[in-house]
mmCIF file of C-alpha atoms in Angstrom:
data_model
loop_
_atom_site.group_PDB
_atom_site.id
_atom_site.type_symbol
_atom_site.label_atom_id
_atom_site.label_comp_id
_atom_site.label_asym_id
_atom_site.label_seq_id
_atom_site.Cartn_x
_atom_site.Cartn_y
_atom_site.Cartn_z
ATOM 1 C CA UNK A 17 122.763 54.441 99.700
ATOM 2 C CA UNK A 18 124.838 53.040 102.556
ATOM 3 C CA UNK A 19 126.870 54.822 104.894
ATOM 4 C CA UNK A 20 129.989 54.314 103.327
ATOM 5 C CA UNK A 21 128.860 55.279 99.634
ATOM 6 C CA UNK A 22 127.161 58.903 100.992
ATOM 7 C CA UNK A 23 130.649 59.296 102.877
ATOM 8 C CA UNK A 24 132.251 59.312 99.175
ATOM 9 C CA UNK A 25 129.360 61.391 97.447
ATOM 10 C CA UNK A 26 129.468 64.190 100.037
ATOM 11 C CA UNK A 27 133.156 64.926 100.341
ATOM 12 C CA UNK A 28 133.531 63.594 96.406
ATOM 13 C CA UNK A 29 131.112 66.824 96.146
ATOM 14 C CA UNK A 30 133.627 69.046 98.080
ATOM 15 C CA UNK A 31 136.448 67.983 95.980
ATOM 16 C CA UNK A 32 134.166 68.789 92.746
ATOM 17 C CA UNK A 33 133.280 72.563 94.379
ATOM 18 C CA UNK A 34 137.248 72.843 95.010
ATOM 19 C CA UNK A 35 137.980 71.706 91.013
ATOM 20 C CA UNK A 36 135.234 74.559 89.992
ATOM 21 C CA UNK A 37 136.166 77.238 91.980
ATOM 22 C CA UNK A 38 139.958 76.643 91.033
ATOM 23 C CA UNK A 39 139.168 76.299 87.784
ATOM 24 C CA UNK A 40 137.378 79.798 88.054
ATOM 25 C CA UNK A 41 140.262 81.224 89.734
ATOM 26 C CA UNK A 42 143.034 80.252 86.628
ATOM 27 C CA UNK A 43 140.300 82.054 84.739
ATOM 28 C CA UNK A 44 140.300 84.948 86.034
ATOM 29 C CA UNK A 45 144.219 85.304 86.767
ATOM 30 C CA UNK A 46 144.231 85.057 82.840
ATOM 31 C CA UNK A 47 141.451 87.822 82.376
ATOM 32 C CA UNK A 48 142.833 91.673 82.208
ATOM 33 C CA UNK A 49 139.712 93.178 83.429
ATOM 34 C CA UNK A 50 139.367 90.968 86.614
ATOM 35 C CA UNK A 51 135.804 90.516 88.671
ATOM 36 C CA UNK A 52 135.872 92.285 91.953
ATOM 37 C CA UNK A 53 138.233 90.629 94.133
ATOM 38 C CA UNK A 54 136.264 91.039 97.549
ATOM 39 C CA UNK A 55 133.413 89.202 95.125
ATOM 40 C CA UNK A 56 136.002 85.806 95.049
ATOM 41 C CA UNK A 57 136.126 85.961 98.390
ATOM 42 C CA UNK A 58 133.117 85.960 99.195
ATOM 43 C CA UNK A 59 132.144 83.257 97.038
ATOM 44 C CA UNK A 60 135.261 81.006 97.677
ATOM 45 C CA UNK A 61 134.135 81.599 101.437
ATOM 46 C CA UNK A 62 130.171 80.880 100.961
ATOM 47 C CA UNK A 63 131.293 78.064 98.602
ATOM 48 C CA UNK A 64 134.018 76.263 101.175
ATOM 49 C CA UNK A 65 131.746 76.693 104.402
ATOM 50 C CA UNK A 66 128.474 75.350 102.928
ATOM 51 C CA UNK A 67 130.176 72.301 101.046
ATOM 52 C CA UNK A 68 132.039 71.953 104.137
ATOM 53 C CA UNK A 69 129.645 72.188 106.700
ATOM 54 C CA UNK A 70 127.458 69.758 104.439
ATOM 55 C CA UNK A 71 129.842 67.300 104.267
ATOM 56 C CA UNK A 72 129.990 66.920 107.728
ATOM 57 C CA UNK A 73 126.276 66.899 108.256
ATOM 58 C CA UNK A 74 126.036 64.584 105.402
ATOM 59 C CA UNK A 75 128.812 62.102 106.291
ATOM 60 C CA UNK A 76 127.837 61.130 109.699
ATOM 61 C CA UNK A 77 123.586 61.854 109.232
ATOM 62 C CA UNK A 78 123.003 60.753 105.623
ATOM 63 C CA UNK A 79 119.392 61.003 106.215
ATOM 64 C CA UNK A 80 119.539 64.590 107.124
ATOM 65 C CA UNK A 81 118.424 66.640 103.971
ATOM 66 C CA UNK A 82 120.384 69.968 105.542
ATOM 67 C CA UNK A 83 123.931 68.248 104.741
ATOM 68 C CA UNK A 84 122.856 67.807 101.158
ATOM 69 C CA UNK A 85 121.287 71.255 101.031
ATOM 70 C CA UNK A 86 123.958 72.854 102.303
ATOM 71 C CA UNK A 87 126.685 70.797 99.985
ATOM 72 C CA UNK A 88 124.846 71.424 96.827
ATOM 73 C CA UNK A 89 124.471 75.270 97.928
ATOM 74 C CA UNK A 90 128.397 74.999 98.309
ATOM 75 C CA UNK A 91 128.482 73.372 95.127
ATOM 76 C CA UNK A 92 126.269 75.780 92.839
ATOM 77 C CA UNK A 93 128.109 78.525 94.570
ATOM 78 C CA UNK A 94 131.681 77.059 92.871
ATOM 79 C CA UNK A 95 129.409 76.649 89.485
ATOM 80 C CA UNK A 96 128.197 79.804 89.709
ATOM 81 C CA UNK A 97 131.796 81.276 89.859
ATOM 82 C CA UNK A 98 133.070 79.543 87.334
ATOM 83 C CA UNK A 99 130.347 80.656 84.831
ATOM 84 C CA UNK A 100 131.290 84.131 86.194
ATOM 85 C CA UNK A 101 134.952 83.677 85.111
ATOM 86 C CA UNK A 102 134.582 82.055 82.146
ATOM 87 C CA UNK A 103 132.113 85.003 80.844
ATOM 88 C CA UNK A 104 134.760 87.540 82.329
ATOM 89 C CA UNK A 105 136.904 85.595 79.932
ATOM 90 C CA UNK A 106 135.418 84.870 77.223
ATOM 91 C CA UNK A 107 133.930 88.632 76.930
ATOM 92 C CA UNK A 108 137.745 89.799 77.405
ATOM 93 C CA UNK A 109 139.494 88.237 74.849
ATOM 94 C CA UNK A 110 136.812 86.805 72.432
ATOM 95 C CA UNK A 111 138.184 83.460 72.529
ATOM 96 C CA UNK A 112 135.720 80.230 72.467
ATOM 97 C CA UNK A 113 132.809 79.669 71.099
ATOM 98 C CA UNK A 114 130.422 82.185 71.276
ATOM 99 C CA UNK A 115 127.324 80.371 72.989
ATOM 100 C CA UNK A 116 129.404 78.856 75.734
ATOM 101 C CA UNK A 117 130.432 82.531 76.425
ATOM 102 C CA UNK A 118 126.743 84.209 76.204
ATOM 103 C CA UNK A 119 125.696 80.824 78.051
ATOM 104 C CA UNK A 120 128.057 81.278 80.757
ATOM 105 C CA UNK A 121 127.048 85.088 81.321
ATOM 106 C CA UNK A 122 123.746 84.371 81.256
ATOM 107 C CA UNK A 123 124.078 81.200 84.089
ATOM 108 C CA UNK A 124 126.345 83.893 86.103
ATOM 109 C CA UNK A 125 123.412 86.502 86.229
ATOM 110 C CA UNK A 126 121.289 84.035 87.745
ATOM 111 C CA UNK A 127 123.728 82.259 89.864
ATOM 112 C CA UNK A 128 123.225 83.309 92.966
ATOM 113 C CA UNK A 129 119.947 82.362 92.997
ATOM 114 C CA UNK A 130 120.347 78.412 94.508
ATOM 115 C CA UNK A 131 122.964 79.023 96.697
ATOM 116 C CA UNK A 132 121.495 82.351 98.440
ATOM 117 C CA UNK A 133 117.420 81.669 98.466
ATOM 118 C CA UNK A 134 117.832 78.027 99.116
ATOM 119 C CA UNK A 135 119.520 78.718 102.379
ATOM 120 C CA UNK A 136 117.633 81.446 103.338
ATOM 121 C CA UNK A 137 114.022 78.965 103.129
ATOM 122 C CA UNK A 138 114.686 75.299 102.790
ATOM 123 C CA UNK A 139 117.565 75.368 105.790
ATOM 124 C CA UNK A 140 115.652 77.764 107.825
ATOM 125 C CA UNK A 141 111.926 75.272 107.254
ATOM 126 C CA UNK A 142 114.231 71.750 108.308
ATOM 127 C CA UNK A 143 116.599 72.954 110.343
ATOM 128 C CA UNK A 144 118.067 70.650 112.886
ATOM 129 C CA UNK A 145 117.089 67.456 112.146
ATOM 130 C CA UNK A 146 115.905 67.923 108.458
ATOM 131 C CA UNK A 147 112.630 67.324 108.807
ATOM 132 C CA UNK A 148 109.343 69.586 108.754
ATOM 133 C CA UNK A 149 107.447 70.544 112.175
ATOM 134 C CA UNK A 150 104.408 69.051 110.947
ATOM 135 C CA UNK A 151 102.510 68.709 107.490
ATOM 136 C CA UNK A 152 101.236 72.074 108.289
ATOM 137 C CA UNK A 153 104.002 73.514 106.829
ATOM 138 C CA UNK A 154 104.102 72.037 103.509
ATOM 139 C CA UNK A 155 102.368 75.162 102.016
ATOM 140 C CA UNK A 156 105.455 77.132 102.931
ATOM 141 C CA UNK A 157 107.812 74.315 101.448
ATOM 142 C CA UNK A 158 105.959 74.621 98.266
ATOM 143 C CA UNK A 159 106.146 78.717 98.377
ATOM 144 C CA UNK A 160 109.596 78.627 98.613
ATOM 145 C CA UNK A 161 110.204 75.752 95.794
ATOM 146 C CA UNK A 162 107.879 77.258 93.244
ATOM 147 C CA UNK A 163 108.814 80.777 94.172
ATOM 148 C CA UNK A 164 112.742 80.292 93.744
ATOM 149 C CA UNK A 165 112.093 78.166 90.605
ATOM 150 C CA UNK A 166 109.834 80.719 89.213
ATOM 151 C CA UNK A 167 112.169 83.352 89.591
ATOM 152 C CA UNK A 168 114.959 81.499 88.164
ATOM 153 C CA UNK A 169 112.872 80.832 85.057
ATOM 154 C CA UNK A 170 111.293 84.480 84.727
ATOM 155 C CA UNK A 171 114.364 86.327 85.316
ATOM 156 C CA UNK A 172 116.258 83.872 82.949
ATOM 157 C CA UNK A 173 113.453 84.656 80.112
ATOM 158 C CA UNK A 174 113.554 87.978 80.524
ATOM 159 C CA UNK A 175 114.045 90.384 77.558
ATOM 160 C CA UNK A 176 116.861 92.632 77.057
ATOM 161 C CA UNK A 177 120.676 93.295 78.699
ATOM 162 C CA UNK A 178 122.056 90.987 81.482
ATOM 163 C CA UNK A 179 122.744 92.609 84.454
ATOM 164 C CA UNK A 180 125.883 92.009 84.677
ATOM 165 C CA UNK A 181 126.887 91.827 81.668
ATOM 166 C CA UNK A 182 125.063 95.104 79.962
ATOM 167 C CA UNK A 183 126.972 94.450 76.744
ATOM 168 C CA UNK A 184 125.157 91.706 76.131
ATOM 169 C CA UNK A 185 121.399 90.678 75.480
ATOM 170 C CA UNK A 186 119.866 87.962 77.000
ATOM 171 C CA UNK A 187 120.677 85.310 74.568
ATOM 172 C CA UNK A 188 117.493 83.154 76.225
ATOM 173 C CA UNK A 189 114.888 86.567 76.388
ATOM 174 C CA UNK A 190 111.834 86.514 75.028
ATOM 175 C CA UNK A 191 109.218 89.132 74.634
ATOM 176 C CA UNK A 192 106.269 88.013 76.765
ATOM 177 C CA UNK A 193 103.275 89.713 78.454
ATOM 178 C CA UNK A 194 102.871 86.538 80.999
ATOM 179 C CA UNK A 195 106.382 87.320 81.998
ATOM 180 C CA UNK A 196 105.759 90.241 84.365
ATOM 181 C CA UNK A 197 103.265 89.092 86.170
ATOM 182 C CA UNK A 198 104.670 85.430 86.253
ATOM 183 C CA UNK A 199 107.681 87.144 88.007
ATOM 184 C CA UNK A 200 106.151 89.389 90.485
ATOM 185 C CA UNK A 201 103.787 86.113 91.498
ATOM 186 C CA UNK A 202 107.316 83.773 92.036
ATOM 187 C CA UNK A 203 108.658 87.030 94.327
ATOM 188 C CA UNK A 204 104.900 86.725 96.263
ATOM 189 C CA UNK A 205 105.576 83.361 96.860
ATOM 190 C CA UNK A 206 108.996 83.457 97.585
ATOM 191 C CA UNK A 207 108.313 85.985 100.062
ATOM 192 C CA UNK A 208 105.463 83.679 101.922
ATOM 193 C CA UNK A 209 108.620 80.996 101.565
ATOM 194 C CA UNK A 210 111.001 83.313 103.647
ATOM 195 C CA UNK A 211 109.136 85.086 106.416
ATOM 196 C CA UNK A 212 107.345 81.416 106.622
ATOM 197 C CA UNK A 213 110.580 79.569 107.192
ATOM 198 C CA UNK A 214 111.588 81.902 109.412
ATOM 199 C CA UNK A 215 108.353 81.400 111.817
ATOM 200 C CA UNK A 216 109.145 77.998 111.400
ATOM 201 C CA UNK A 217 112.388 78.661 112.962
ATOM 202 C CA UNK A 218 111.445 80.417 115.469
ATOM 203 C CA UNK A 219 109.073 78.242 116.775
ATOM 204 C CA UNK A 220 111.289 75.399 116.451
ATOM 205 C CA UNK A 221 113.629 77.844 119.104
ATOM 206 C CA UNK A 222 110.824 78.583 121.267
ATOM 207 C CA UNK A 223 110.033 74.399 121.666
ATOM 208 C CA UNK A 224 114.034 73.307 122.063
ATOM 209 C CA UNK A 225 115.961 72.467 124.853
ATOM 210 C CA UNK A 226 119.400 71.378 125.704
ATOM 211 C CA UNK A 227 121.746 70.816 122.365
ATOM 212 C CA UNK A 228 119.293 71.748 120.157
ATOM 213 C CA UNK A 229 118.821 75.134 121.145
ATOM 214 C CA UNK A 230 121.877 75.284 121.213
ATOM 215 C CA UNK A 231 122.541 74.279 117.749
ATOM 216 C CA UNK A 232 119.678 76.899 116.534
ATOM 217 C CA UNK A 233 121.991 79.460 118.500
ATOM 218 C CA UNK A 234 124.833 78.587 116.250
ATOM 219 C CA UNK A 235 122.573 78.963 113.564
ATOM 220 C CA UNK A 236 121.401 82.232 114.105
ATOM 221 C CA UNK A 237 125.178 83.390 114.706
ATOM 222 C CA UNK A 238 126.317 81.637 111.423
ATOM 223 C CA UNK A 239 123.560 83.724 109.908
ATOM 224 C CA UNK A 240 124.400 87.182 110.999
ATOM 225 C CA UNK A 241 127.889 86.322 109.810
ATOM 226 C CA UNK A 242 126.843 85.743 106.636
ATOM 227 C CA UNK A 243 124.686 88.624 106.170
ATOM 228 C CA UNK A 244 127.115 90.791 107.098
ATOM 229 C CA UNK A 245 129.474 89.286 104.478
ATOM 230 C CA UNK A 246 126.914 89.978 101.983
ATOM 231 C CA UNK A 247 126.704 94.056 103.154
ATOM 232 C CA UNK A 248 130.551 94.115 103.291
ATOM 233 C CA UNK A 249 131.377 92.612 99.745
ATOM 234 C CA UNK A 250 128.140 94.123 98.081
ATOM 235 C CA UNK A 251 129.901 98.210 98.837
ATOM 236 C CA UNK A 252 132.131 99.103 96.067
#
């Protein structure tokens, strides 16, 4: 793709996380029994900064794989709300068709799975320059992929009530033995995916001088940020 053309994807992708999340937001204005508000923030701010911030990356470093990461973390984000509000919606007043409504619920349980475990691996393993150290590390790439797909899947499959949404089953459950154990083997390797990404950045700190050390700095702070976000909007 030339230069030009990825300019127009990545900010065409920031105009298409704006459309979902206001989308999501005339949802829930028209729902009586509104999502928590300090929720919508936080997802309107996770959703803004990481399409944002990709963008950016993406616009001026097209061959970078953290713009993209962090625009289509941005953008599931903005999906992931507007699931969210349609389900608030649709479980409010009834109206629509029923498996857009149970579909939408169930998406919303899982949806912040891509734009909080991709992050917190596949950024941490390329960041700066979007790139691994070494083959070395591919082991850790794969942990991460197959343990954030796994859960996805296992968690999606799973029998009974949706989280959060405990009137209603899991229209997609199924009653499987290979389930459990399928599930706590995607959290084993999702766990080898984090703390290994995490070496990765360290080490990447220990070797970098000058801007990039720099930018690792910025990193870390954007980081702490964020998790604090997550404490502050996750207390009732």
């Amino acid at each position: 793709m030339s230069p030009r053309g990825s300019r127009r994807l990545a900010w065409g992708l920031v105009v298409l996380a704006l459309l979902f999340l206001s989308v999501a937001e005339a949802l829930a204005l028209a729902t009586e029994s509104r999502a928590d508000p300090g929720r919508e923030v936080f997802i309107w701010v996770i959703a803004l900064v990481f399409s944002g911030v990709g963008a950016l990356i993406a616009s001026r470093q097209p061959d970078n794989a953290i713009g993209w990461l962090f625009l289509w973390a941005g953008v599931a984000a903005a999906i992931g709300s507007l699931a969210s509000s349609y389900a608030d919606y649709w479980v409010d007043s009834g109206d629509g068709p029923a498996r857009l409504g149970k579909t939408a619920a169930w998406y919303g349980d899982l949806s912040w799975i891509p734009f909080i475990l991709v992050p917190s691996t596949f950024v941490l393993l390329l960041f700066p320059n979007g790139r691994l150290l070494s083959r070395r590390w591919r082991p850790v790439a794969w942990c991460a992929a197959l343990g954030i797909a796994g859960g996805f899947v296992t968690q999606g499959l799973h029998s009974g009530r949706l989280e959060d949404y405990p009137q209603l089953p899991n229209p997609y459950g199924v009653e499987s033995p290979v389930l459990e154990p399928l599930s706590g083997l995607a959290l084993l390797l999702l766990a080898i995916g984090i703390v290994g990404s995490s070496a990765s950045l360290i080490v990447r700190f220990r070797r970098a001088r000058g801007a990039q050390r720099q930018q690792m700095k910025w990193l870390a702070f954007a980081g702490a940020i964020a998790g604090t976000c997550v404490i502050v909007f996750s207390v009732p």
